[in-house]
Amino acid sequence: MTDPISDMIIRIQNASIARKDTVLVPFSKLKWEISSVLEKEGYISSVAKKGKKIAKFIELGLLYEGHTPRVQGVKRVSKPSRRIYQKSTEIRPVKNGFGSSIVSTPKGILTGKHARKEKVGGEVLFQIW
């Protein structure tokens, strides 16, 4: 797999469209941080490590508002073939404020709104709405 972040967000989108309760993604520290940010922002309900002594999977609980999934769509911005970096002043709202952009900054993984507030830029990983 050449792009594990893209695999993770597409698994979340596909599982929510299929009306699944949970989805499993392979464990990594970066995906764990992204998952905790998505949980704080209300896109997923729970984050848990699965596996024996060493965590091998991350189990993500999906949220629904009535019959519609909370995650309507995702878009990978920075790809392995082309990295996209933005200053804090260049980070714009997603879907007129109804979505979030996830940014990898020197202060950790942040949403676009928090990155603008902290006045730090970084690599824009993906957008979710």
Short mmCIF file of C-alpha atoms in Angstrom, two decimals:
data_model
loop_
_atom_site.label_atom_id
_atom_site.label_comp_id
_atom_site.label_asym_id
_atom_site.label_seq_id
_atom_site.Cartn_x
_atom_site.Cartn_y
_atom_site.Cartn_z
CA MET A 1 0.00 0.00 0.00
CA THR A 2 1.51 3.29 -1.04
CA ASP A 3 -0.85 5.67 0.74
CA PRO A 4 -2.13 4.42 4.14
CA ILE A 5 -3.92 7.70 5.03
CA SER A 6 -5.95 7.56 1.84
CA ASP A 7 -6.80 3.93 2.59
CA MET A 8 -8.00 4.91 6.07
CA ILE A 9 -10.29 7.75 4.99
CA ILE A 10 -11.77 5.74 2.11
CA ARG A 11 -12.48 2.84 4.51
CA ILE A 12 -14.32 5.28 6.78
CA GLN A 13 -16.34 6.69 3.87
CA ASN A 14 -17.21 3.26 2.42
CA ALA A 15 -18.21 1.81 5.80
CA SER A 16 -20.44 4.78 6.56
CA ILE A 17 -22.15 4.52 3.17
CA ALA A 18 -22.68 0.78 3.82
CA ARG A 19 -24.22 1.71 7.24
CA LYS A 20 -21.67 -0.26 9.27
CA ASP A 21 -21.31 0.40 13.00
CA THR A 22 -17.52 0.10 13.11
CA VAL A 23 -14.57 -0.10 10.76
CA LEU A 24 -11.08 -1.56 11.31
CA VAL A 25 -7.94 0.11 9.95
CA PRO A 26 -4.33 -1.06 10.39
CA PHE A 27 -2.58 0.63 13.31
CA SER A 28 0.02 3.39 13.02
CA LYS A 29 0.78 6.35 15.27
CA LEU A 30 -0.21 8.84 12.56
CA LYS A 31 -3.56 7.14 11.96
CA TRP A 32 -4.13 7.03 15.73
CA GLU A 33 -3.62 10.82 15.97
CA ILE A 34 -5.87 11.45 12.97
CA SER A 35 -8.55 9.23 14.52
CA SER A 36 -8.44 11.11 17.82
CA VAL A 37 -8.85 14.44 15.98
CA LEU A 38 -11.80 13.05 14.00
CA GLU A 39 -13.37 11.88 17.26
CA LYS A 40 -12.95 15.32 18.86
CA GLU A 41 -14.55 16.96 15.82
CA GLY A 42 -17.54 14.61 15.89
CA TYR A 43 -16.99 12.62 12.69
CA ILE A 44 -16.56 9.28 14.50
CA SER A 45 -17.96 8.13 17.83
CA SER A 46 -15.15 6.04 19.31
CA VAL A 47 -11.52 5.05 18.80
CA ALA A 48 -10.06 1.85 20.24
CA LYS A 49 -6.88 -0.19 19.78
CA LYS A 50 -7.45 -3.84 18.90
CA GLY A 51 -4.96 -6.67 19.05
CA LYS A 52 -2.83 -8.50 21.58
CA LYS A 53 0.20 -6.85 23.25
CA ILE A 54 0.98 -4.79 20.19
CA ALA A 55 -1.95 -2.88 18.72
CA LYS A 56 -2.53 -4.17 15.21
CA PHE A 57 -5.80 -2.42 14.37
CA ILE A 58 -7.74 0.72 15.20
CA GLU A 59 -11.48 0.21 15.58
CA LEU A 60 -13.47 3.31 14.69
CA GLY A 61 -17.13 3.72 15.65
CA LEU A 62 -19.14 5.55 13.00
CA LEU A 63 -21.78 8.22 13.66
CA TYR A 64 -25.13 8.66 11.94
CA GLU A 65 -27.64 11.52 12.08
CA GLY A 66 -30.93 9.74 11.58
CA HIS A 67 -30.40 7.66 8.45
CA THR A 68 -27.60 9.76 6.97
CA PRO A 69 -23.95 9.09 7.83
CA ARG A 70 -21.96 11.87 9.52
CA VAL A 71 -19.14 11.41 6.96
CA GLN A 72 -20.62 12.41 3.61
CA GLY A 73 -17.37 12.63 1.69
CA VAL A 74 -13.59 12.85 1.86
CA LYS A 75 -10.91 14.26 -0.42
CA ARG A 76 -7.20 13.51 -0.19
CA VAL A 77 -5.33 16.80 -0.74
CA SER A 78 -1.67 16.01 -0.16
CA LYS A 79 -0.64 12.81 -1.93
CA PRO A 80 2.65 10.88 -1.92
CA SER A 81 3.27 12.08 -5.47
CA ARG A 82 2.52 15.72 -4.64
CA ARG A 83 2.70 17.18 -1.16
CA ILE A 84 0.60 20.29 -0.48
CA TYR A 85 1.79 22.68 2.22
CA GLN A 86 -0.10 25.79 3.27
CA LYS A 87 0.56 28.71 5.59
CA SER A 88 -1.96 29.38 8.33
CA THR A 89 -3.33 32.34 6.36
CA GLU A 90 -3.89 30.15 3.27
CA ILE A 91 -6.03 27.48 5.01
CA ARG A 92 -9.64 28.01 3.95
CA PRO A 93 -12.92 26.57 5.32
CA VAL A 94 -14.22 23.37 3.71
CA LYS A 95 -17.76 23.35 2.28
CA ASN A 96 -18.49 26.82 3.72
CA GLY A 97 -17.60 25.71 7.24
CA PHE A 98 -19.58 22.43 7.18
CA GLY A 99 -16.41 20.37 6.71
CA SER A 100 -12.89 20.23 8.11
CA SER A 101 -9.42 20.02 6.70
CA ILE A 102 -6.90 17.91 8.63
CA VAL A 103 -3.41 19.45 8.75
CA SER A 104 -0.11 17.98 9.93
CA THR A 105 1.67 20.82 11.75
CA PRO A 106 4.71 21.13 14.03
CA LYS A 107 2.20 21.17 16.92
CA GLY A 108 0.70 17.83 15.83
CA ILE A 109 -2.33 16.88 13.78
CA LEU A 110 -4.87 19.73 13.85
CA THR A 111 -8.00 20.76 12.02
CA GLY A 112 -7.77 23.74 9.67
CA LYS A 113 -9.71 25.90 12.13
CA HIS A 114 -7.36 25.10 15.01
CA ALA A 115 -4.28 25.55 12.80
CA ARG A 116 -5.47 29.06 11.85
CA LYS A 117 -6.14 29.82 15.52
CA GLU A 118 -2.68 28.58 16.56
CA LYS A 119 -1.15 30.42 13.56
CA VAL A 120 0.74 27.37 12.28
CA GLY A 121 0.76 25.95 8.79
CA GLY A 122 1.71 22.54 7.51
CA GLU A 123 0.83 19.72 5.16
CA VAL A 124 -2.88 19.54 4.38
CA LEU A 125 -3.59 15.80 4.58
CA PHE A 126 -7.27 15.62 3.60
CA GLN A 127 -10.68 17.26 3.76
CA ILE A 128 -13.75 15.65 5.31
CA TRP A 129 -17.38 16.75 5.29
#
